[in-house]
Amino acid sequence: MCGIAGVLDTRATTSASALIAEAEAMAAALGHRGPDGAGSWVDASSGVALGHRRLAVLDRTSTGAQPMCSTCGRYVVSFNGELYNFRELRSELRALGWSFHGHGDTEVLLTSVSQWGFPAVLERFNGMFALALWDRQHRRLHLARDRFGEKPLYYGWFGATFLFASQPTALRAHPTFDGRLDLDALASYLRLSYVPSPLSVYRDVAKLPPACHLTLDSGALRPDPVAYWSLEETVERAVSDPFTGDAQAAIERFDDLLRDAVRLRLAADVPLGAFLSGGLDSSAVVAAMAVESPSPVRTFTISFPEGSHDEATHAAQVASHLATDHTEIPLPPRSALDVVHRLPDLYDEPFADPSALPTAAMTSHAGRHVTVCLSGDGGDEVLGGYNRYTLGPSLWARSRRLPRPVRQVAAHALLSPAHATVSRLLDGPTGHRARAPRNLADKIQKFARVLDADDELQLRQALVSQWENPTALLPQACEVTTVVTHGDGWAYLPTVVERMMLADSLVTLPDCMLTKVDRASMGVGLEVRVPLLDPRLVEFAWRLPLEHRIRGRQGKWILRQVLDRYVPREMVDRPKVGFDPPIAAWLRGPLRAWGEELLSGRLVEDGIIEPEPVRARWREHLSGGRNWDYPLWTVLVFLAWQDRHRATV
């Protein structure tokens, strides 16, 4: 796991020393991603320079250093990530006559390209990666990203100069960088709480979409990304070729795939651990690790002293049962404020998923003890774990029986200040609940939006939107559409639930969930691997009938059956909690001064966001009239990011 960066001057007029200096400055900005070493490579006649920061996980010797040249001399790569099937590929290549100097996966990657060519070789890789490959023979630069977008890759043209890097912070280190805000992308951010691909917060910078590659010549036109793999096509093939075995056979197969996915991700020359929340996904991953690992698994969990948002007790029970070496990391409100101040640097785009706070705290602590962690991310999207998959469509279908005027009246009543105050009191003044579902006020607001929805698109928007009308805050913007917020879905998927799951896998998973984990972990030089996104496991899950994933109001049915083999059901069988801290209470308490400073300062000074709608919700939230924690958090995180980076419009 590493940080990559580079420059392609299509005029080839920059000297070798200047190109090297530029690439090294960009890579230096990614030092947190690769604290174990730095390297660079240049071909001034072609105008190209590659930079690299290394987190040494496999082959920690000099034979694993990057940028690395292929044995045949044709290719040079700057590679971020892991190829989990590199041992299998190496055996195949040896049988074809290739030899190897080291025992890492980067050398296998280069030899695979030499044998099978680019981009055809990408379909052979089972891994997480972002790479820049220079073809010296044809003077071409190839960029590529893994299937699900676990590893990031940004790029952009600045005049005749093409820049790329793992994060925007490296692009900002180049003298040609132009940091103007993309207001259309910002509008999408205000709705979703993250910037969806291929957009970035900067007007002239794009994210390379997952499962895509981009190829350009030193003097070529500006090409568009090309997909080498498609989740949509994979899902369509899977549902047209359903698994024909019975439920027991499906459980056996899923268990085998999960254990093998975990086994592949245990390859490392450094200490490993795992994140353990006590929920289904992380417990299943740790259980498989306990079987596949020769030594006790090191596990980490976060705890919230407020109580209602805390799953640490459940995690401790699972850890005890699986005999892990377990560490609990408390995140009291006073510590949360310290993490809040780190967010603009960790997430160098605005990123407002509140679970970034505990994720950052947990990765910071884990990184002091291990270099690699496994996580349970991806299970919700692949196996139907979000509450919105079970409750949203069910409530929406039932509400269709009511005339629209009746639904509108009911929605208005649920959003009334009086009802919201009662809900907040049930949630408790500091985050505790009084025999009420967690985050009741937020759930009621979501339910009211569902009641008011007229079609599947409005339903989807209601369930994912922080601000329902972002252009009211950004009148000069035009919100960009995504498959989460627009589109008619996929005809080969018969249910609303499955279409929502696919939409989330295409957008929410890479741009929110995986971004959250990548930035938090790599910010402290910690690599995180995600077994539930093994392509074989994902394809098999989509071959299963929906009832093997969602039954009644419970998601992840098949994962529950597999986990029963390792952990008693009573330890994990409880309503989904999630990983969000008590933001509503914190904004009324320990984070209030921070929020008010931003709303009275940066919000007014920049003039980017219309202040009055934000101030109105802030006042209403503080008074208890209604719970506006997530929309306000989205604005506050942007303002904090802007206060740090001062992007121009």
XYZ file of C-alpha atoms in Angstrom:
649
model
C 0.000 0.000 0.000
C 1.418 3.312 -1.029
C 0.924 6.753 -2.533
C 1.518 7.404 -6.216
C 1.915 10.611 -8.217
C 3.267 11.751 -11.533
C 3.572 14.250 -14.350
C 3.279 14.020 -18.125
C 4.418 17.176 -19.930
C 3.029 16.576 -23.422
C 5.377 19.218 -24.838
C 8.385 17.335 -23.384
C 10.080 20.679 -22.744
C 10.764 20.259 -19.016
C 14.239 19.186 -17.948
C 14.831 15.877 -16.213
C 15.836 17.609 -12.983
C 12.699 19.763 -13.001
C 10.425 16.786 -13.738
C 11.997 14.756 -10.954
C 11.605 17.666 -8.546
C 7.931 18.032 -9.448
C 7.179 14.310 -9.066
C 9.067 14.101 -5.792
C 7.268 17.146 -4.372
C 3.922 15.591 -5.274
C 4.903 12.260 -3.750
C 6.205 13.971 -0.611
C 2.708 15.345 -0.032
C 1.616 11.693 0.216
C 4.163 10.774 2.860
C 1.419 9.644 5.226
C 0.417 6.956 2.716
C 3.964 5.627 2.427
C 6.196 6.319 5.425
C 8.699 3.540 4.638
C 10.404 4.912 1.551
C 10.329 7.200 -1.476
C 11.320 6.820 -5.108
C 11.068 8.505 -8.489
C 11.733 7.784 -12.163
C 11.997 10.109 -15.170
C 12.147 10.062 -18.955
C 12.620 13.710 -19.903
C 12.533 12.976 -23.650
C 8.943 11.807 -23.193
C 8.091 14.415 -20.550
C 7.143 11.820 -17.943
C 8.079 11.449 -14.271
C 6.681 9.011 -11.714
C 6.779 9.456 -7.957
C 6.141 6.935 -5.209
C 5.798 6.724 -1.430
C 6.088 3.239 -0.005
C 4.278 1.461 2.793
C 6.263 -1.772 2.834
C 3.900 -4.680 3.425
C 5.215 -7.402 1.088
C 8.885 -7.836 0.173
C 10.152 -5.085 2.455
C 13.642 -5.270 0.906
C 15.019 -3.123 -1.906
C 13.660 -5.603 -4.469
C 10.197 -4.247 -3.657
C 11.091 -0.562 -4.070
C 9.205 1.603 -6.572
C 8.883 2.944 -9.206
C 9.833 -0.496 -10.522
C 10.972 -1.489 -14.014
C 9.921 -4.743 -15.636
C 12.484 -7.446 -16.331
C 12.047 -6.915 -20.058
C 12.750 -3.189 -19.603
C 9.602 -2.041 -21.395
C 7.401 -1.012 -18.455
C 7.773 1.166 -15.358
C 5.091 1.208 -12.669
C 4.130 3.255 -9.653
C 1.660 1.001 -7.853
C -0.605 1.483 -4.841
C -2.344 -1.576 -3.502
C -2.184 -5.336 -3.295
C -2.725 -8.186 -5.744
C -4.182 -10.910 -3.563
C -3.790 -13.601 -6.218
C -0.148 -12.734 -6.962
C 1.111 -16.155 -5.830
C -1.209 -17.895 -8.287
C -0.127 -15.520 -11.064
C 3.542 -16.015 -10.222
C 3.188 -19.788 -10.478
C 1.487 -19.433 -13.848
C 4.197 -17.082 -15.093
C 6.996 -19.333 -13.898
C 5.429 -22.157 -15.876
C 5.666 -19.871 -18.907
C 9.394 -19.345 -18.345
C 9.542 -16.110 -16.315
C 11.799 -15.748 -13.289
C 11.575 -13.407 -10.285
C 14.087 -11.566 -8.109
C 11.849 -10.798 -5.109
C 8.710 -12.215 -3.507
C 6.332 -9.242 -3.769
C 3.294 -8.558 -5.917
C 4.593 -5.499 -7.817
C 7.116 -7.603 -9.720
C 4.325 -10.079 -10.513
C 2.171 -7.213 -11.782
C 4.874 -6.024 -14.177
C 5.631 -9.522 -15.427
C 1.922 -10.145 -15.955
C 1.711 -7.020 -18.105
C 4.777 -8.158 -20.056
C 3.177 -11.550 -20.687
C -0.461 -10.704 -21.337
C -0.440 -7.029 -22.238
C -2.317 -4.004 -20.981
C -5.258 -3.585 -20.376
C -6.198 -7.267 -20.887
C -4.179 -8.211 -17.816
C -6.415 -6.172 -15.492
C -9.171 -8.782 -15.634
C -6.747 -11.319 -14.149
C -6.107 -9.252 -11.019
C -7.933 -9.959 -7.777
C -6.897 -7.043 -5.643
C -7.228 -3.423 -4.648
C -5.079 -1.031 -6.586
C -4.429 2.219 -8.352
C -1.499 2.198 -10.749
C 0.400 4.303 -13.244
C 2.216 2.281 -15.893
C 4.583 3.846 -18.416
C 5.100 1.913 -21.668
C 8.577 2.954 -22.821
C 8.198 1.273 -26.198
C 5.022 3.081 -27.258
C 5.518 6.138 -25.000
C 2.122 5.691 -23.364
C 0.911 6.327 -19.849
C -1.707 3.928 -18.467
C -3.718 4.599 -15.336
C -5.997 1.969 -13.787
C -8.115 1.433 -10.702
C -9.491 -1.715 -9.047
C -12.974 -3.101 -9.611
C -14.743 -1.571 -6.609
C -12.692 1.582 -6.116
C -10.919 0.597 -2.915
C -7.874 2.656 -3.901
C -8.199 6.269 -5.134
C -6.765 7.904 -8.237
C -7.214 11.568 -9.257
C -6.065 13.203 -12.472
C -6.380 16.415 -14.437
C -5.043 18.547 -17.270
C -3.452 21.899 -16.486
C -2.557 23.399 -19.810
C -0.331 20.891 -21.607
C 0.560 19.165 -18.336
C -1.222 16.027 -17.146
C -1.083 15.286 -13.411
C -2.219 12.259 -11.442
C -2.019 11.234 -7.798
C -3.590 9.153 -5.064
C -5.041 12.275 -3.449
C -5.621 15.916 -4.405
C -3.087 17.043 -1.824
C -0.357 15.818 -4.180
C -1.859 17.642 -7.159
C -1.834 20.853 -5.132
C 1.926 20.486 -4.757
C 2.467 21.000 -8.509
C 3.041 24.594 -9.709
C 0.484 24.345 -12.543
C -2.386 23.231 -10.282
C -5.526 25.358 -10.478
C -7.714 24.848 -7.404
C -11.040 26.280 -8.511
C -14.135 24.752 -6.927
C -16.563 22.748 -9.013
C -19.863 24.130 -7.736
C -21.872 21.429 -9.512
C -19.868 18.783 -7.677
C -20.393 20.726 -4.452
C -24.161 20.583 -4.996
C -23.964 16.791 -5.276
C -21.862 16.775 -2.119
C -24.529 18.710 -0.212
C -27.075 16.067 -1.153
C -24.949 12.968 -0.589
C -22.308 14.105 1.957
C -19.525 13.055 -0.447
C -18.417 13.973 -3.969
C -19.452 11.223 -6.424
C -17.129 9.923 -9.150
C -15.952 10.951 -11.661
C -16.273 14.411 -10.131
C -13.958 15.961 -7.613
C -14.378 19.134 -5.608
C -11.981 20.809 -8.071
C -13.204 21.909 -11.492
C -10.207 20.599 -13.424
C -9.686 17.347 -11.499
C -11.495 14.039 -11.969
C -11.545 10.724 -10.161
C -10.794 7.715 -12.312
C -13.943 5.583 -11.884
C -13.638 2.091 -10.410
C -12.837 -0.731 -12.870
C -11.560 1.743 -15.465
C -8.292 2.514 -17.183
C -7.086 5.618 -18.974
C -4.411 5.570 -21.671
C -2.697 8.589 -23.207
C 0.336 9.239 -25.363
C 2.895 11.911 -24.646
C 1.484 13.965 -27.529
C -2.073 12.568 -27.721
C -5.572 13.943 -27.426
C -7.328 13.830 -24.057
C -9.031 10.420 -23.859
C -11.928 9.306 -21.664
C -11.700 6.428 -19.175
C -12.571 2.969 -20.488
C -14.107 0.204 -18.377
C -12.244 -3.109 -18.275
C -14.899 -4.699 -16.032
C -18.517 -3.858 -15.246
C -20.377 -4.556 -12.020
C -23.644 -3.996 -13.855
C -22.780 -6.626 -16.464
C -21.521 -8.967 -13.757
C -24.804 -8.624 -11.875
C -26.825 -9.155 -15.059
C -24.906 -12.362 -15.830
C -25.267 -13.527 -12.240
C -29.042 -13.118 -12.095
C -29.380 -14.849 -15.475
C -27.391 -17.804 -14.104
C -28.873 -18.268 -10.611
C -27.400 -20.649 -8.067
C -29.384 -23.885 -8.288
C -28.321 -25.544 -5.047
C -30.402 -25.571 -1.885
C -29.919 -23.207 1.052
C -27.409 -25.488 2.757
C -25.284 -25.714 -0.376
C -25.377 -21.921 -0.678
C -24.206 -21.546 2.925
C -21.347 -23.994 2.363
C -20.238 -22.206 -0.793
C -20.423 -18.756 0.805
C -18.426 -19.974 3.803
C -15.726 -21.397 1.517
C -15.514 -18.179 -0.514
C -15.339 -15.997 2.592
C -12.589 -18.060 4.187
C -10.579 -18.080 0.975
C -11.022 -14.332 0.523
C -9.745 -13.801 4.064
C -6.879 -16.258 3.586
C -5.672 -14.383 0.504
C -5.740 -11.122 2.446
C -3.551 -12.450 5.239
C -0.445 -12.352 3.045
C 1.928 -9.815 4.634
C 5.419 -9.435 6.051
C 4.093 -7.134 8.799
C 1.698 -7.452 11.783
C -2.006 -7.790 10.923
C -5.208 -7.002 12.783
C -8.916 -6.432 12.216
C -11.633 -3.927 13.000
C -14.368 -5.503 15.127
C -17.609 -3.663 15.838
C -19.459 -6.724 17.053
C -21.819 -6.573 14.075
C -22.318 -9.270 11.458
C -19.769 -8.178 8.849
C -16.749 -7.573 11.040
C -17.543 -10.587 13.246
C -17.688 -12.856 10.191
C -14.362 -11.537 8.894
C -12.673 -11.959 12.290
C -14.156 -15.447 12.669
C -12.674 -16.447 9.319
C -9.352 -14.883 10.319
C -9.369 -16.885 13.546
C -9.709 -20.071 11.484
C -7.128 -19.149 8.837
C -4.534 -17.392 11.009
C -1.919 -19.449 12.901
C -1.843 -16.939 15.773
C -4.515 -15.004 17.738
C -6.067 -12.150 15.770
C -5.456 -8.605 16.989
C -8.813 -6.745 17.030
C -9.796 -3.112 17.594
C -13.100 -1.444 18.347
C -14.295 2.058 19.179
C -16.504 2.956 22.137
C -18.712 5.971 22.802
C -19.027 6.783 26.528
C -22.502 8.263 25.881
C -23.859 4.734 25.737
C -26.647 4.705 23.143
C -24.250 4.626 20.192
C -21.874 2.162 21.785
C -21.340 -1.401 20.541
C -18.103 -2.004 22.390
C -19.699 -4.487 24.798
C -20.931 -6.633 21.907
C -17.530 -6.469 20.234
C -15.848 -7.550 23.460
C -18.135 -10.583 23.703
C -17.324 -11.664 20.154
C -13.620 -11.041 20.739
C -13.686 -13.162 23.884
C -15.483 -15.988 22.115
C -12.991 -15.956 19.232
C -10.034 -15.543 21.622
C -8.667 -12.429 19.921
C -6.170 -9.959 21.357
C -8.708 -7.171 21.746
C -8.333 -3.412 22.246
C -11.173 -0.990 22.976
C -10.593 2.638 21.999
C -12.840 5.241 23.705
C -13.994 8.310 21.784
C -15.432 10.817 24.276
C -16.716 14.171 22.974
C -13.539 16.017 23.952
C -11.465 13.621 21.841
C -13.933 13.899 18.971
C -13.145 17.606 18.674
C -9.478 16.766 18.123
C -10.451 14.394 15.308
C -12.769 17.041 13.799
C -9.804 19.370 13.374
C -7.915 16.618 11.503
C -10.693 15.944 8.966
C -9.753 18.638 6.390
C -6.275 17.135 6.078
C -7.289 13.486 6.233
C -10.076 13.943 3.687
C -8.648 16.439 1.257
C -12.022 16.668 -0.399
C -15.087 17.593 1.680
C -16.336 14.344 3.232
C -19.188 14.415 5.733
C -20.014 10.848 6.700
C -20.074 11.221 10.525
C -18.613 7.733 10.929
C -15.346 9.207 9.639
C -14.776 10.423 13.211
C -14.677 7.020 14.935
C -12.995 5.489 11.881
C -10.175 8.030 12.093
C -9.815 7.497 15.827
C -9.737 3.712 15.471
C -7.263 3.643 12.579
C -4.982 6.074 14.398
C -4.796 3.752 17.382
C -4.583 0.527 15.363
C -1.768 1.959 13.255
C 0.452 2.086 16.335
C 0.261 -1.695 16.695
C -0.257 -3.224 13.231
C 0.407 -2.282 9.605
C -2.528 -4.121 8.005
C -6.149 -4.477 9.146
C -9.065 -6.369 7.663
C -12.521 -4.807 7.770
C -16.118 -5.854 7.127
C -16.896 -3.075 4.648
C -18.999 -3.977 1.615
C -21.344 -6.374 3.385
C -24.229 -3.919 3.549
C -24.239 -3.184 -0.181
C -23.590 -6.765 -1.329
C -25.802 -8.606 1.142
C -28.595 -6.104 1.774
C -27.661 -4.857 5.217
C -28.929 -1.283 5.271
C -32.215 -0.614 7.023
C -33.373 1.371 4.006
C -33.447 -1.850 1.961
C -35.996 -3.426 4.260
C -37.968 -0.531 5.732
C -37.962 2.072 2.959
C -39.503 0.060 0.088
C -41.966 -1.638 2.474
C -43.239 1.655 3.880
C -43.303 3.174 0.400
C -45.358 0.291 -1.005
C -47.876 0.533 1.831
C -48.133 4.292 1.575
C -49.112 4.001 -2.121
C -52.503 2.798 -0.925
C -53.200 6.219 0.566
C -54.268 9.210 -1.566
C -51.464 11.701 -2.109
C -53.169 14.483 -0.089
C -53.380 12.159 2.905
C -49.699 11.235 2.560
C -48.724 14.894 2.332
C -50.629 15.736 5.515
C -49.028 12.797 7.349
C -45.545 13.773 6.150
C -46.087 17.390 7.234
C -47.270 16.233 10.673
C -44.226 14.018 11.166
C -41.941 16.932 10.284
C -43.714 19.371 12.589
C -41.643 21.010 15.336
C -43.804 19.443 18.052
C -43.298 15.917 16.757
C -39.591 16.488 16.247
C -39.206 17.742 19.822
C -40.864 14.623 21.216
C -38.599 12.455 19.080
C -35.497 14.284 20.254
C -36.512 13.901 23.872
C -36.910 10.169 23.329
C -33.452 10.102 21.815
C -32.251 11.847 24.957
C -30.462 15.171 25.535
C -26.995 13.670 25.318
C -27.561 10.789 23.008
C -29.150 8.336 25.472
C -32.485 6.827 24.530
C -35.484 6.015 26.650
C -36.751 2.707 25.227
C -36.888 4.186 21.744
C -35.066 3.229 18.543
C -31.700 4.870 18.115
C -31.736 8.177 16.181
C -35.533 8.180 16.258
C -35.787 11.786 15.107
C -33.702 11.092 12.012
C -35.692 7.943 11.223
C -38.966 9.853 11.486
C -37.712 12.503 9.070
C -36.677 9.792 6.596
C -40.084 8.123 6.969
C -41.823 11.419 6.265
C -39.837 11.812 3.034
C -40.734 8.258 2.019
C -44.413 9.070 2.555
C -44.080 12.020 0.220
C -42.338 10.073 -2.567
C -44.243 9.414 -5.784
C -41.833 7.104 -7.611
C -38.699 5.037 -7.143
C -36.424 7.952 -7.974
C -37.976 10.137 -5.278
C -37.796 7.222 -2.854
C -34.085 6.770 -3.528
C -33.448 10.499 -3.144
C -35.435 10.600 0.081
C -33.327 7.867 1.602
C -29.885 9.248 0.649
C -30.304 13.040 0.696
C -28.935 15.324 3.390
C -30.194 18.477 1.638
C -33.213 17.715 -0.551
C -32.673 20.797 -2.710
C -28.934 21.585 -2.806
C -29.293 24.296 -5.431
C -31.263 26.352 -2.918
C -27.930 26.685 -1.101
C -25.961 27.024 -4.358
C -28.175 28.934 -6.806
C -25.328 29.165 -9.342
C -24.840 25.367 -9.443
C -26.428 22.622 -11.496
C -26.519 19.355 -9.577
C -24.904 16.421 -11.371
C -26.893 13.218 -11.689
C -25.740 9.798 -10.474
C -27.353 6.374 -10.507
C -28.194 6.912 -6.831
C -30.171 10.101 -7.422
C -31.422 9.602 -10.996
C -32.131 6.902 -13.552
C -34.768 4.262 -14.090
C -32.803 1.355 -12.686
C -32.069 -1.956 -14.305
C -34.797 -3.990 -16.003
C -33.146 -7.332 -15.219
C -33.461 -6.634 -11.483
C -37.103 -7.234 -10.538
C -37.250 -5.414 -7.184
C -36.688 -1.901 -5.909
C -34.435 -3.329 -3.205
C -32.031 -4.959 -5.666
C -31.853 -1.820 -7.764
C -31.050 0.212 -4.656
C -28.332 -2.277 -3.691
C -26.714 -2.049 -7.124
C -26.909 1.756 -7.135
C -25.240 1.888 -3.731
C -22.530 -0.535 -4.865
C -21.766 1.679 -7.857
C -21.660 5.034 -6.057
C -22.047 4.977 -2.271
C -19.622 2.117 -1.749
C -16.579 3.546 -3.603
C -17.166 7.243 -3.011
C -18.348 7.120 0.597
C -17.639 3.886 2.439
C -14.317 2.938 0.866
C -13.142 6.558 0.713
C -13.812 6.891 4.421
C -11.662 3.885 5.276
C -8.877 4.621 2.786
C -8.239 8.198 3.927
C -8.544 7.460 7.638
C -6.242 4.439 7.487
C -3.678 5.726 4.995
C -3.519 8.975 6.928
C -1.598 7.006 9.547
C 0.160 4.540 7.217
C -2.265 1.664 7.872
C -3.442 -0.636 5.087
C -7.050 -1.909 5.204
C -8.208 -4.943 3.232
C -11.847 -5.776 2.487
C -12.584 -9.521 2.064
C -16.332 -9.084 1.454
C -15.492 -7.338 -1.836
C -13.638 -10.304 -3.264
C -15.044 -10.422 -6.834
C -15.843 -14.133 -6.559
C -17.863 -13.586 -3.399
C -19.723 -10.584 -4.839
C -20.664 -12.455 -8.016
C -21.871 -15.454 -6.006
C -23.991 -13.223 -3.754
C -25.770 -11.816 -6.818
C -26.446 -15.335 -8.108
C -28.409 -16.084 -4.952
C -32.162 -15.462 -4.705
C -32.939 -12.262 -2.830
C -34.395 -14.246 0.067
C -30.918 -15.634 0.747
C -29.777 -12.076 1.376
C -32.882 -10.372 2.788
C -35.650 -12.165 4.681
C -38.455 -10.168 6.190
C -36.881 -7.155 7.848
C -33.447 -8.718 8.221
C -30.625 -8.411 5.742
C -27.541 -10.590 5.304
C -29.431 -13.841 5.879
C -26.715 -16.030 4.403
C -23.967 -14.294 6.371
C -25.949 -14.917 9.554
C -26.083 -18.630 8.759
C -22.338 -18.749 8.117
C -21.554 -16.812 11.278
C -23.685 -19.255 13.304
C -20.886 -21.762 12.735
C -18.389 -19.610 14.603
C -20.237 -17.267 16.984
C -23.395 -17.830 19.066
C -26.364 -16.084 17.444
C -27.262 -14.141 20.592
C -23.943 -12.253 20.428
C -24.692 -10.645 17.061
C -28.474 -10.922 16.595
C -29.658 -7.378 17.225
C -30.907 -4.404 15.171
C -28.352 -2.750 12.904
C -26.671 0.146 14.692
C -24.100 1.488 12.275
C -20.952 3.363 13.185
C -22.144 6.950 13.511
C -21.354 8.940 16.661
C -24.019 11.042 18.444
C -23.539 14.051 16.165
C -26.922 15.596 17.045
C -26.023 15.831 20.729
C -22.420 16.847 20.040
C -23.540 19.775 17.858
C -25.677 20.996 20.750
C -22.805 20.440 23.180
C -19.048 19.999 22.719
C -19.023 20.838 18.974
C -21.354 23.833 19.236
C -18.634 26.494 19.534
C -16.771 24.980 16.562
C -19.949 25.064 14.477
C -20.922 28.590 15.431
C -17.449 29.898 14.607
C -17.673 28.440 11.093
C -21.232 29.681 10.536
C -20.389 33.197 11.646
C -17.040 33.288 9.829
C -16.288 31.125 6.799
C -19.950 30.817 5.720
C -20.277 34.588 5.433
C -16.772 35.414 4.215
C -16.791 33.048 1.243
C -20.318 33.726 0.039
C -20.363 30.327 -1.681
C -23.311 28.844 0.223
C -26.479 30.821 0.909
C -26.224 31.436 4.663
C -29.842 31.899 5.739
C -31.163 28.345 5.104
C -28.188 26.975 7.027
C -28.554 29.420 9.906
C -32.273 28.694 10.145
C -31.630 24.981 10.535
C -28.836 25.634 13.000
C -31.168 27.686 15.210
C -33.908 25.079 14.967
C -31.496 22.267 15.770
C -30.077 24.027 18.834
C -33.561 24.830 20.128
C -34.704 21.242 19.732
C -37.388 22.222 17.242
C -36.077 19.635 14.800
C -33.069 17.387 14.393
C -30.889 18.710 11.524
C -27.604 17.059 12.490
C -26.715 15.429 9.149
C -27.507 18.384 6.850
C -25.687 20.747 9.200
C -22.735 18.397 9.504
C -22.438 18.330 5.711
C -22.199 22.128 5.541
C -19.879 22.431 8.546
C -17.443 19.866 7.172
C -17.261 21.754 3.877
C -16.681 25.050 5.682
C -13.889 23.488 7.763
C -12.338 22.048 4.603
C -12.597 25.411 2.860
C -11.089 27.181 5.856
C -8.089 24.884 5.527
C -7.645 24.805 1.735
C -9.144 28.146 0.580
C -10.275 26.955 -2.841
C -11.375 29.654 -5.288
C -14.657 29.724 -7.202
